Amino acid sequence: MRTVKAEAITEALAKVAMNANYDIGSDMLKAFDEALAAEKSEAGKEVIRQIQENASIARRECVPYCQDTGFAVVFAEVGQDVHVEGNLTDAINAGIRKAYGEGYLRKSILNDPIQRKNTGDNTPAVIHYDVVPGDKIRLTYGAKGGGSENMSKQAMLKPADGLEGVKKFVIEAVSVGGANACPPLVIGVGIGGTFEKSCILSKKAAMRSPHHRNPDPFYAALEDELKDSLNKLGIGPMGLGGTVTVLGVNIETYPCHLVALPVAVNINCHADRHGEMEL
Amino acid sequence: MAEYSLKTPLSDGDVERLKIGDAVRLSGVIYTARDAAHKRMVEGLDKGQPLPFDIKGTLVYYVGPSPTKPGNVIGSAGPTTAYRMDPYAPRLMEIGMKGMIAKGKRSDAVKEAMKKHKVVYLGATGGAAALIAKCIKKCDIIAYEDLGPEAVRRLEVEDLPLIVVGDCHGGDLYIEGRKAWENKA
C-alpha cells in the first residue's frame, strides 16, 4: 500500500488548474492551426486569428484565456493500492480553492441553484471517482464554461432510432445551441449506459483532446463523419457563418439496457481547458 | 463588409449605417452589466429609480471579468451569451441605449426593439478574453459592488474589435451567415 499525502494532491492540482486556465495547450493550438487552414469565410478566419492571439497573450502573461474559468470538473482515478493520508475530496477542493484564489481565476459557483449565493472560492468541484488497479492517483481537471454547458442535451432514444437517431440527435443539439456555445467547438458524445452514465461519458469525451480518436474503428469513423456533418451546418467560428463549427467530435460508449439507447451531447467551447496529473 | 472606427456615444446616424458583417473598432466609454445587474436595473426602473449611469447613446457590454491581477487594468473580459439578457434589453433601449456588446443569438422581441429604437448588436469574440482586456484602458466599478464579477463597471476602451451581428434594419448575422455557408465545408 502506497501512501500519498493529501497536501501533495492539493498542491499538484492547484498548479494543473492554474496552468490549464492560462495555457490552452498544444493539442488545442494545433486544432486552431488546422481550423484556420480549413475555414473559408473571412469573418471566421478573423475570429480564429483572434483566438490564436488570445491564447498567446494568456500564456505569456499568465492571465485566464477566458474570463469564465468554469466549473472545476475532476475525473479522479484512484488506484486501489493507494492510501491517502487525509481526505481526498477535501484535498481536491483545496486545490481548486488555491488555484482560483491565487491564480486570479473567476469564482462562478453558487451555493444553491435557487438561493444563488456565490461560495467565493469556486468550490465545490464536480468530482467523478473511479477506483482502478495500481498504486497511483490520476486526476484530470477541466474548466467547464457555463455558456457551452447550457447548450448541452441528453435524450433517451428508442432502440429503433439506432445509429441514425444518434446522428440526428447530435446534429440537432449543435444546430440549435452551437452558435451560443463559442464555436469552434469540441463535441463530447456519450452513448449507452444509463441516463446519468451517458452524461458522464459525454463530459469525459468533451474533455478529451480533439485529436484522440475512439480506439474502436467503428466509433472513430462515426466521430469523423459527425465532424464533417456538423461543419456543413455553416454555423462557423462564433456563429458568424463559416466552414469550421467543430474542432472535433469525441465519442465514449458503455453497454446499455436492451430497451434503451441513451445519448448525451456535452458541448465544449474553443476554450477547452484541461490538464492531467498523476501522483 | 465595411470597416468603421466608432467613438461613443453613438447617434442614430452611427447606428443606421451599420450592417451585419461590418467590422467595428470601438473607442470611448461603455458600461458592463449581465444577469443580476440587468435584473436589478430593470426592477429599479419599474420602481421609478434612475439607472446608475447615463444610458443615452451608450453601449452595454455583457461581461463578468475574472479578478484583476495586480498591475493590470482589468482581468480577462470576454463576452457572455446574450439571450439571458433578452427579457431586459428592450427596456434599456426604450430609454436610450444604442448598442449591446455580447455574443450569441437574440430573441425576436429584442430584434424588433432594435429596429424600433435604432440599436446595434455588436459581437465580440467569446473566449478571447485576454485579448479583449488589452483594449480596456480604464475600469471603475460604479454600482452593485456586492455582485462581484457582475457589478456594473465603467470601461474606457480603445479599438475594441467587434463585428455587427445584429443591425437596426432587422439583419441577423447568426441567421444570414449560417445560410451563406451551409453545405460549403
Coordinates of C-alpha atoms in Angstrom, one line a residue:
Chain A
M1 CA 0.0 0.0 0.0
R2 CA 1.5 3.3 -1.1
T3 CA 0.8 6.4 0.9
V4 CA 0.1 9.8 -0.8
K5 CA -0.3 12.9 1.4
A6 CA -3.5 15.0 0.8
E7 CA -1.4 18.2 0.7
A8 CA 0.6 16.8 -2.2
I9 CA -2.6 16.3 -4.2
T10 CA -3.8 19.8 -3.3
E11 CA -0.5 21.4 -4.5
A12 CA -0.3 19.5 -7.7
L13 CA -3.9 20.0 -8.7
A14 CA -3.7 23.8 -7.9
K15 CA -0.8 24.0 -10.4
V16 CA -2.6 22.0 -13.1
A17 CA -5.8 24.1 -12.7
M18 CA -4.0 27.4 -12.9
N19 CA -1.9 26.4 -15.8
A20 CA -4.9 25.0 -17.8
N21 CA -6.6 28.3 -17.5
Y22 CA -3.5 30.2 -18.8
D23 CA -2.2 27.8 -21.4
I24 CA -4.8 26.2 -23.6
G25 CA -2.2 23.5 -24.5
S26 CA -0.5 22.3 -27.6
D27 CA -3.4 20.0 -28.7
M28 CA -5.8 22.9 -28.9
L29 CA -3.3 25.2 -30.5
K30 CA -2.8 22.5 -33.2
A31 CA -6.5 22.3 -33.6
F32 CA -6.7 26.2 -34.1
D33 CA -4.0 26.0 -36.8
E34 CA -6.0 23.3 -38.6
A35 CA -9.2 25.3 -38.2
L36 CA -7.6 28.4 -39.7
A37 CA -6.4 26.4 -42.7
A38 CA -9.9 24.8 -43.2
E39 CA -12.0 27.9 -42.6
K40 CA -13.3 29.6 -45.8
S41 CA -15.2 32.6 -44.5
E42 CA -13.3 35.9 -43.8
A43 CA -15.2 36.6 -40.6
G44 CA -14.5 33.0 -39.5
K45 CA -10.8 33.4 -40.2
E46 CA -10.7 36.7 -38.3
V47 CA -12.3 35.0 -35.3
I48 CA -9.7 32.1 -35.3
R49 CA -6.9 34.6 -35.6
Q50 CA -8.2 36.4 -32.5
I51 CA -8.5 33.1 -30.7
Q52 CA -4.9 32.4 -31.5
E53 CA -3.7 35.8 -30.4
N54 CA -5.7 35.5 -27.2
A55 CA -4.1 32.1 -26.5
S56 CA -0.6 33.6 -26.8
I57 CA -1.4 36.6 -24.6
A58 CA -3.0 34.4 -21.9
R59 CA 0.0 32.1 -21.9
R60 CA 2.6 34.8 -21.9
E61 CA 1.0 37.0 -19.2
C62 CA -0.4 34.2 -17.1
V63 CA -4.0 35.5 -17.3
P64 CA -7.1 33.5 -17.9
Y65 CA -7.7 32.5 -21.6
C66 CA -11.5 33.1 -20.9
Q67 CA -13.0 35.1 -18.0
D68 CA -15.4 32.2 -17.4
T69 CA -12.9 29.9 -15.7
G70 CA -15.6 27.5 -15.3
F71 CA -16.9 24.8 -13.0
A72 CA -14.0 22.7 -11.9
V73 CA -14.7 19.2 -13.1
V74 CA -12.3 16.5 -11.9
F75 CA -12.1 12.9 -13.0
A76 CA -10.3 11.0 -10.3
E77 CA -8.9 7.6 -11.0
V78 CA -7.7 6.3 -7.7
G79 CA -5.5 3.2 -7.6
Q80 CA -6.9 0.6 -5.2
D81 CA -3.4 0.2 -3.6
V82 CA -3.1 3.9 -2.6
H83 CA -3.7 5.1 0.8
V84 CA -4.5 8.9 1.0
E85 CA -3.3 10.5 4.2
G86 CA -6.1 12.9 4.8
N87 CA -9.4 13.4 2.9
L88 CA -9.2 13.1 -0.8
T89 CA -12.3 15.1 -1.6
D90 CA -11.2 17.9 0.7
A91 CA -7.7 17.8 -0.9
I92 CA -9.2 18.2 -4.4
N93 CA -11.4 21.1 -3.3
A94 CA -8.5 22.7 -1.5
G95 CA -6.5 22.5 -4.8
I96 CA -9.3 24.2 -6.7
R97 CA -9.7 26.9 -3.9
K98 CA -5.9 27.6 -4.1
A99 CA -5.9 27.8 -7.9
Y100 CA -8.9 30.1 -8.2
G101 CA -7.7 32.3 -5.3
E102 CA -4.0 32.6 -6.0
G103 CA -4.4 32.4 -9.8
Y104 CA -6.9 35.3 -10.2
L105 CA -9.5 32.9 -11.7
R106 CA -13.2 33.9 -11.6
K107 CA -15.3 32.4 -8.9
S108 CA -18.5 31.3 -10.6
I109 CA -20.0 28.7 -8.3
L110 CA -23.2 29.4 -6.3
N111 CA -24.0 27.6 -3.0
D112 CA -27.5 26.6 -4.1
P113 CA -29.3 26.6 -7.5
I114 CA -32.3 28.5 -6.3
Q115 CA -30.9 30.7 -3.5
R116 CA -27.8 31.5 -5.5
K117 CA -25.1 32.9 -3.2
N118 CA -21.5 32.7 -4.5
T119 CA -19.3 30.3 -2.5
G120 CA -16.5 32.8 -3.1
D121 CA -13.8 30.2 -3.9
N122 CA -15.2 28.3 -6.9
T123 CA -15.7 25.2 -4.8
P124 CA -17.0 22.6 -4.6
A125 CA -15.6 20.9 -7.7
V126 CA -17.7 18.2 -9.5
I127 CA -15.7 15.1 -8.9
H128 CA -16.2 11.8 -10.7
Y129 CA -14.4 8.9 -8.9
D130 CA -13.2 5.7 -10.3
V131 CA -11.3 3.0 -8.5
V132 CA -8.7 1.4 -10.7
P133 CA -5.9 -1.1 -10.4
G134 CA -2.5 0.1 -9.3
D135 CA -1.0 2.5 -6.7
K136 CA -1.3 5.8 -8.4
I137 CA -3.8 8.7 -8.3
R138 CA -4.6 10.3 -11.6
L139 CA -6.6 13.5 -11.8
T140 CA -8.0 15.0 -15.0
Y141 CA -9.1 18.6 -14.5
G142 CA -11.4 20.5 -16.8
A143 CA -12.6 24.1 -16.5
K144 CA -16.1 23.8 -17.9
G145 CA -17.6 27.1 -19.1
G146 CA -21.2 27.8 -18.3
G147 CA -22.3 29.1 -21.7
S148 CA -21.4 25.9 -23.6
E149 CA -22.6 23.7 -20.8
N150 CA -26.1 25.4 -21.1
M151 CA -26.3 24.2 -24.7
S152 CA -25.8 20.5 -23.9
K153 CA -28.5 17.9 -24.3
Q154 CA -29.5 14.4 -23.3
A155 CA -32.1 12.0 -24.7
M156 CA -33.3 8.5 -24.0
L157 CA -33.8 7.4 -27.6
K158 CA -35.7 4.3 -28.6
P159 CA -33.5 1.3 -29.7
A160 CA -35.3 1.5 -33.0
D161 CA -33.9 5.0 -33.5
G162 CA -30.5 3.3 -33.9
L163 CA -27.4 4.9 -35.3
E164 CA -29.4 7.3 -37.5
G165 CA -31.2 8.5 -34.4
V166 CA -28.0 9.2 -32.6
K167 CA -26.5 11.1 -35.5
K168 CA -29.7 13.2 -35.8
F169 CA -29.7 14.0 -32.1
V170 CA -26.1 15.1 -32.1
I171 CA -26.6 17.3 -35.2
E172 CA -29.8 18.8 -33.8
A173 CA -28.1 19.7 -30.5
V174 CA -25.3 21.5 -32.3
S175 CA -27.6 23.1 -34.8
V176 CA -29.8 24.6 -32.1
G177 CA -27.2 25.5 -29.5
G178 CA -23.8 25.7 -31.3
A179 CA -23.8 29.4 -32.2
N180 CA -24.2 30.3 -28.5
A181 CA -21.5 28.0 -27.2
C182 CA -18.4 29.8 -28.6
P183 CA -17.6 27.8 -31.7
P184 CA -15.3 26.3 -33.0
L185 CA -16.4 23.6 -30.5
V186 CA -15.3 20.2 -29.2
I187 CA -18.3 17.9 -29.0
G188 CA -18.4 15.2 -26.4
V189 CA -20.9 12.4 -27.1
G190 CA -21.8 9.7 -24.6
I191 CA -23.7 6.8 -25.9
G192 CA -25.1 3.9 -23.8
G193 CA -25.2 3.2 -20.1
T194 CA -28.0 4.6 -18.0
F195 CA -29.4 8.2 -18.1
E196 CA -26.6 9.6 -15.8
K197 CA -23.9 7.4 -17.3
S198 CA -24.4 8.8 -20.7
C199 CA -24.0 12.3 -19.4
I200 CA -20.8 11.5 -17.5
L201 CA -19.4 9.8 -20.7
S202 CA -20.2 12.9 -22.7
K203 CA -18.3 15.0 -20.2
K204 CA -15.3 12.7 -20.4
A205 CA -15.5 12.8 -24.1
A206 CA -15.7 16.7 -24.2
M207 CA -12.5 16.9 -22.1
R208 CA -10.6 14.6 -24.4
S209 CA -8.2 16.1 -27.0
P210 CA -9.9 16.6 -30.3
H211 CA -7.1 14.7 -31.9
H212 CA -7.5 11.4 -29.9
R213 CA -9.9 9.1 -31.8
N214 CA -12.0 6.5 -30.2
P215 CA -10.0 3.2 -30.2
D216 CA -12.9 1.3 -31.8
P217 CA -12.7 1.9 -35.6
F218 CA -16.5 1.9 -35.8
Y219 CA -16.7 4.9 -33.4
A220 CA -13.6 6.6 -34.8
A221 CA -15.3 6.6 -38.2
L222 CA -18.5 7.9 -36.6
E223 CA -16.5 10.7 -35.0
D224 CA -15.1 11.7 -38.4
E225 CA -18.5 11.5 -40.1
L226 CA -20.2 13.6 -37.4
K227 CA -17.4 16.2 -37.6
D228 CA -18.0 16.6 -41.4
S229 CA -21.8 16.8 -40.9
L230 CA -21.5 19.4 -38.2
N231 CA -19.1 21.5 -40.2
K232 CA -21.6 21.5 -43.1
L233 CA -24.1 23.3 -40.8
G234 CA -22.4 26.6 -41.7
I235 CA -22.5 28.0 -38.1
G236 CA -18.8 28.8 -38.3
P237 CA -16.5 30.4 -35.7
M238 CA -18.5 32.3 -33.1
G239 CA -21.6 31.5 -35.2
L240 CA -20.9 34.2 -37.8
G241 CA -21.1 31.8 -40.7
G242 CA -18.3 29.5 -41.9
T243 CA -17.0 26.1 -42.5
V244 CA -15.4 25.3 -39.1
T245 CA -18.1 24.8 -36.5
V246 CA -16.4 22.0 -34.6
L247 CA -12.7 21.1 -34.0
G248 CA -13.6 17.6 -33.2
V249 CA -16.2 15.1 -32.1
N250 CA -15.3 12.7 -29.3
I251 CA -17.4 9.6 -28.6
E252 CA -17.4 7.5 -25.4
T253 CA -19.6 4.5 -25.1
Y254 CA -20.8 1.9 -22.5
P255 CA -23.0 -1.2 -22.6
C256 CA -26.7 -0.4 -22.3
H257 CA -30.1 -2.0 -21.4
L258 CA -32.0 -3.8 -24.1
V259 CA -34.8 -1.3 -24.0
A260 CA -32.6 1.8 -24.0
L261 CA -30.4 4.0 -26.2
P262 CA -29.2 6.9 -24.1
V263 CA -27.3 9.6 -25.8
A264 CA -25.8 12.8 -24.3
V265 CA -24.1 15.7 -26.1
N266 CA -21.8 17.8 -23.9
I267 CA -20.7 20.9 -25.8
N268 CA -17.3 22.4 -25.1
C269 CA -16.2 25.8 -26.4
H270 CA -12.9 26.5 -28.0
A271 CA -11.6 27.3 -24.5
D272 CA -11.4 23.6 -23.9
R273 CA -9.2 23.9 -20.9
H274 CA -8.0 20.6 -19.4
G275 CA -5.0 19.2 -17.6
E276 CA -3.8 16.0 -16.0
M277 CA -1.6 15.0 -13.1
E278 CA -0.5 11.7 -11.6
L279 CA 0.8 11.1 -8.1
Chain B
M1 CA -18.4 44.3 -45.3
A2 CA -17.3 47.8 -44.3
E3 CA -15.0 48.8 -41.5
Y4 CA -15.7 51.6 -39.1
S5 CA -13.9 53.2 -36.2
L6 CA -16.6 54.5 -33.9
K7 CA -16.5 56.6 -30.8
T8 CA -19.1 56.6 -28.0
P9 CA -21.7 58.0 -27.5
L10 CA -23.4 56.7 -30.7
S11 CA -26.0 58.6 -32.6
D12 CA -29.0 57.2 -34.5
G13 CA -27.0 58.0 -37.7
D14 CA -24.0 56.0 -36.4
V15 CA -26.2 53.0 -35.8
E16 CA -28.2 53.3 -39.0
R17 CA -25.2 52.9 -41.3
L18 CA -24.0 49.7 -39.7
K19 CA -24.9 46.5 -41.4
I20 CA -24.4 42.9 -40.3
G21 CA -20.9 41.7 -41.1
D22 CA -19.3 45.1 -40.8
A23 CA -16.2 45.3 -38.6
V24 CA -16.2 48.0 -35.9
R25 CA -13.3 49.3 -33.8
L26 CA -15.0 50.9 -30.8
S27 CA -13.4 53.6 -28.6
G28 CA -14.8 55.5 -25.7
V29 CA -16.9 54.8 -22.6
I30 CA -19.1 51.7 -22.3
Y31 CA -20.8 50.1 -19.2
T32 CA -20.8 46.4 -18.2
A33 CA -23.9 44.6 -17.0
R34 CA -25.0 41.0 -17.1
D35 CA -27.7 38.8 -15.5
A36 CA -28.0 40.1 -11.9
A37 CA -27.2 43.7 -12.8
H38 CA -29.9 43.7 -15.6
K39 CA -32.5 42.3 -13.2
R40 CA -31.6 45.0 -10.6
M41 CA -31.6 47.9 -13.1
V42 CA -34.9 47.0 -14.7
E43 CA -36.6 46.4 -11.3
G44 CA -35.3 49.8 -10.2
L45 CA -36.7 51.4 -13.4
D46 CA -40.1 49.8 -12.6
K47 CA -40.0 51.5 -9.2
G48 CA -39.1 54.8 -10.7
Q49 CA -35.4 54.8 -9.7
P50 CA -32.8 56.1 -12.1
L51 CA -30.1 53.9 -13.6
P52 CA -26.6 54.1 -12.0
F53 CA -25.2 55.7 -15.2
D54 CA -26.5 57.8 -18.1
I55 CA -27.6 55.3 -20.7
K56 CA -28.3 57.8 -23.6
G57 CA -26.1 56.9 -26.6
T58 CA -24.2 54.4 -24.7
L59 CA -23.4 50.7 -25.2
V60 CA -23.8 47.9 -22.6
Y61 CA -21.2 45.1 -22.6
Y62 CA -22.4 41.8 -21.2
V63 CA -19.3 40.7 -19.3
G64 CA -18.3 39.3 -15.9
P65 CA -14.5 39.7 -15.8
S66 CA -12.1 37.5 -13.9
P67 CA -10.3 39.1 -10.9
T68 CA -7.8 41.8 -11.8
K69 CA -4.1 40.8 -11.3
P70 CA -2.0 43.5 -9.6
G71 CA -0.7 45.9 -12.2
N72 CA -3.4 45.2 -14.7
V73 CA -6.5 47.4 -15.5
I74 CA -8.9 44.5 -15.5
G75 CA -9.0 40.7 -15.5
S76 CA -9.8 38.7 -18.6
A77 CA -13.1 40.1 -20.0
G78 CA -14.7 38.3 -22.9
P79 CA -18.5 38.5 -23.7
T80 CA -21.1 36.3 -22.1
T81 CA -24.0 34.7 -24.0
A82 CA -26.7 37.4 -24.7
Y83 CA -30.0 35.5 -24.7
R84 CA -30.2 35.6 -20.9
M85 CA -30.4 39.4 -21.1
D86 CA -33.2 39.3 -23.7
P87 CA -36.0 39.9 -21.2
Y88 CA -34.4 43.1 -20.0
A89 CA -32.8 44.6 -23.1
P90 CA -35.8 46.2 -24.8
R91 CA -36.5 48.2 -21.6
L92 CA -33.0 49.7 -21.8
M93 CA -33.4 50.5 -25.5
E94 CA -36.6 52.5 -24.6
I95 CA -34.5 54.9 -22.5
G96 CA -31.7 55.5 -24.9
M97 CA -29.2 52.6 -25.0
K98 CA -27.7 52.5 -28.5
G99 CA -25.8 49.3 -28.5
M100 CA -25.1 45.9 -26.9
I101 CA -21.8 44.0 -27.0
A102 CA -22.0 40.3 -26.4
K103 CA -22.2 37.0 -28.2
G104 CA -25.0 34.6 -29.4
K105 CA -28.5 34.7 -30.8
R106 CA -31.2 37.1 -29.7
S107 CA -35.0 36.8 -29.4
D108 CA -37.4 38.2 -31.9
A109 CA -38.6 40.7 -29.3
V110 CA -35.1 42.1 -28.9
K111 CA -34.6 42.3 -32.7
E112 CA -37.9 44.1 -33.1
A113 CA -37.0 46.6 -30.3
M114 CA -33.6 47.2 -32.0
K115 CA -35.4 48.2 -35.2
K116 CA -37.8 50.5 -33.3
H117 CA -35.2 52.2 -31.2
K118 CA -32.3 52.1 -33.6
V119 CA -29.9 49.9 -31.6
V120 CA -27.0 47.9 -32.8
Y121 CA -25.8 44.5 -31.5
L122 CA -22.0 44.1 -31.7
G123 CA -20.4 40.7 -31.4
A124 CA -17.1 40.3 -29.5
T125 CA -15.2 37.0 -29.8
G126 CA -16.3 34.8 -27.0
G127 CA -13.3 33.4 -25.1
A128 CA -10.9 35.9 -26.5
A129 CA -10.9 37.4 -23.0
A130 CA -7.2 38.2 -22.6
L131 CA -7.1 39.9 -26.0
I132 CA -10.2 42.0 -25.2
A133 CA -8.8 43.0 -21.8
K134 CA -5.9 44.7 -23.7
C135 CA -8.3 47.1 -25.3
I136 CA -9.7 48.2 -21.9
K137 CA -7.7 51.2 -20.7
K138 CA -9.6 52.1 -17.5
C139 CA -12.1 50.3 -15.3
D140 CA -14.2 51.6 -12.4
I141 CA -16.9 49.8 -10.5
I142 CA -19.8 52.3 -10.3
A143 CA -22.7 50.3 -8.9
Y144 CA -23.8 47.0 -7.3
E145 CA -20.3 46.2 -6.0
D146 CA -21.9 43.3 -4.0
L147 CA -22.5 41.4 -7.2
G148 CA -18.7 40.8 -7.6
P149 CA -17.9 39.9 -11.3
E150 CA -21.5 41.1 -12.1
A151 CA -21.1 44.6 -10.7
V152 CA -21.6 47.5 -13.1
R153 CA -18.3 48.8 -14.4
R154 CA -17.5 51.9 -16.4
L155 CA -14.9 51.0 -19.0
E156 CA -12.8 53.1 -21.3
V157 CA -12.0 51.1 -24.4
E158 CA -9.7 51.7 -27.3
D159 CA -10.2 50.0 -30.7
L160 CA -12.2 47.1 -29.3
P161 CA -12.6 44.7 -32.2
L162 CA -16.2 43.9 -32.9
I163 CA -18.4 42.6 -35.7
V164 CA -22.0 43.8 -36.3
V165 CA -24.1 40.7 -35.6
G166 CA -27.5 42.4 -35.4
D167 CA -28.3 45.7 -37.2
C168 CA -31.3 48.1 -36.8
H169 CA -32.7 47.1 -40.2
G170 CA -33.6 43.6 -38.9
G171 CA -30.3 41.9 -40.1
D172 CA -29.1 38.9 -38.1
L173 CA -25.7 37.5 -38.9
Y174 CA -26.4 34.3 -36.9
I175 CA -29.1 33.6 -39.5
E176 CA -27.6 35.1 -42.6
G177 CA -24.0 34.0 -42.1
R178 CA -25.1 30.4 -41.5
K179 CA -27.3 30.5 -44.5
A180 CA -24.4 31.7 -46.7
W181 CA -22.1 28.9 -45.5
E182 CA -24.4 25.9 -45.2
N183 CA -23.1 22.9 -47.0
K184 CA -19.9 24.7 -48.1
A185 CA -17.5 22.7 -45.8

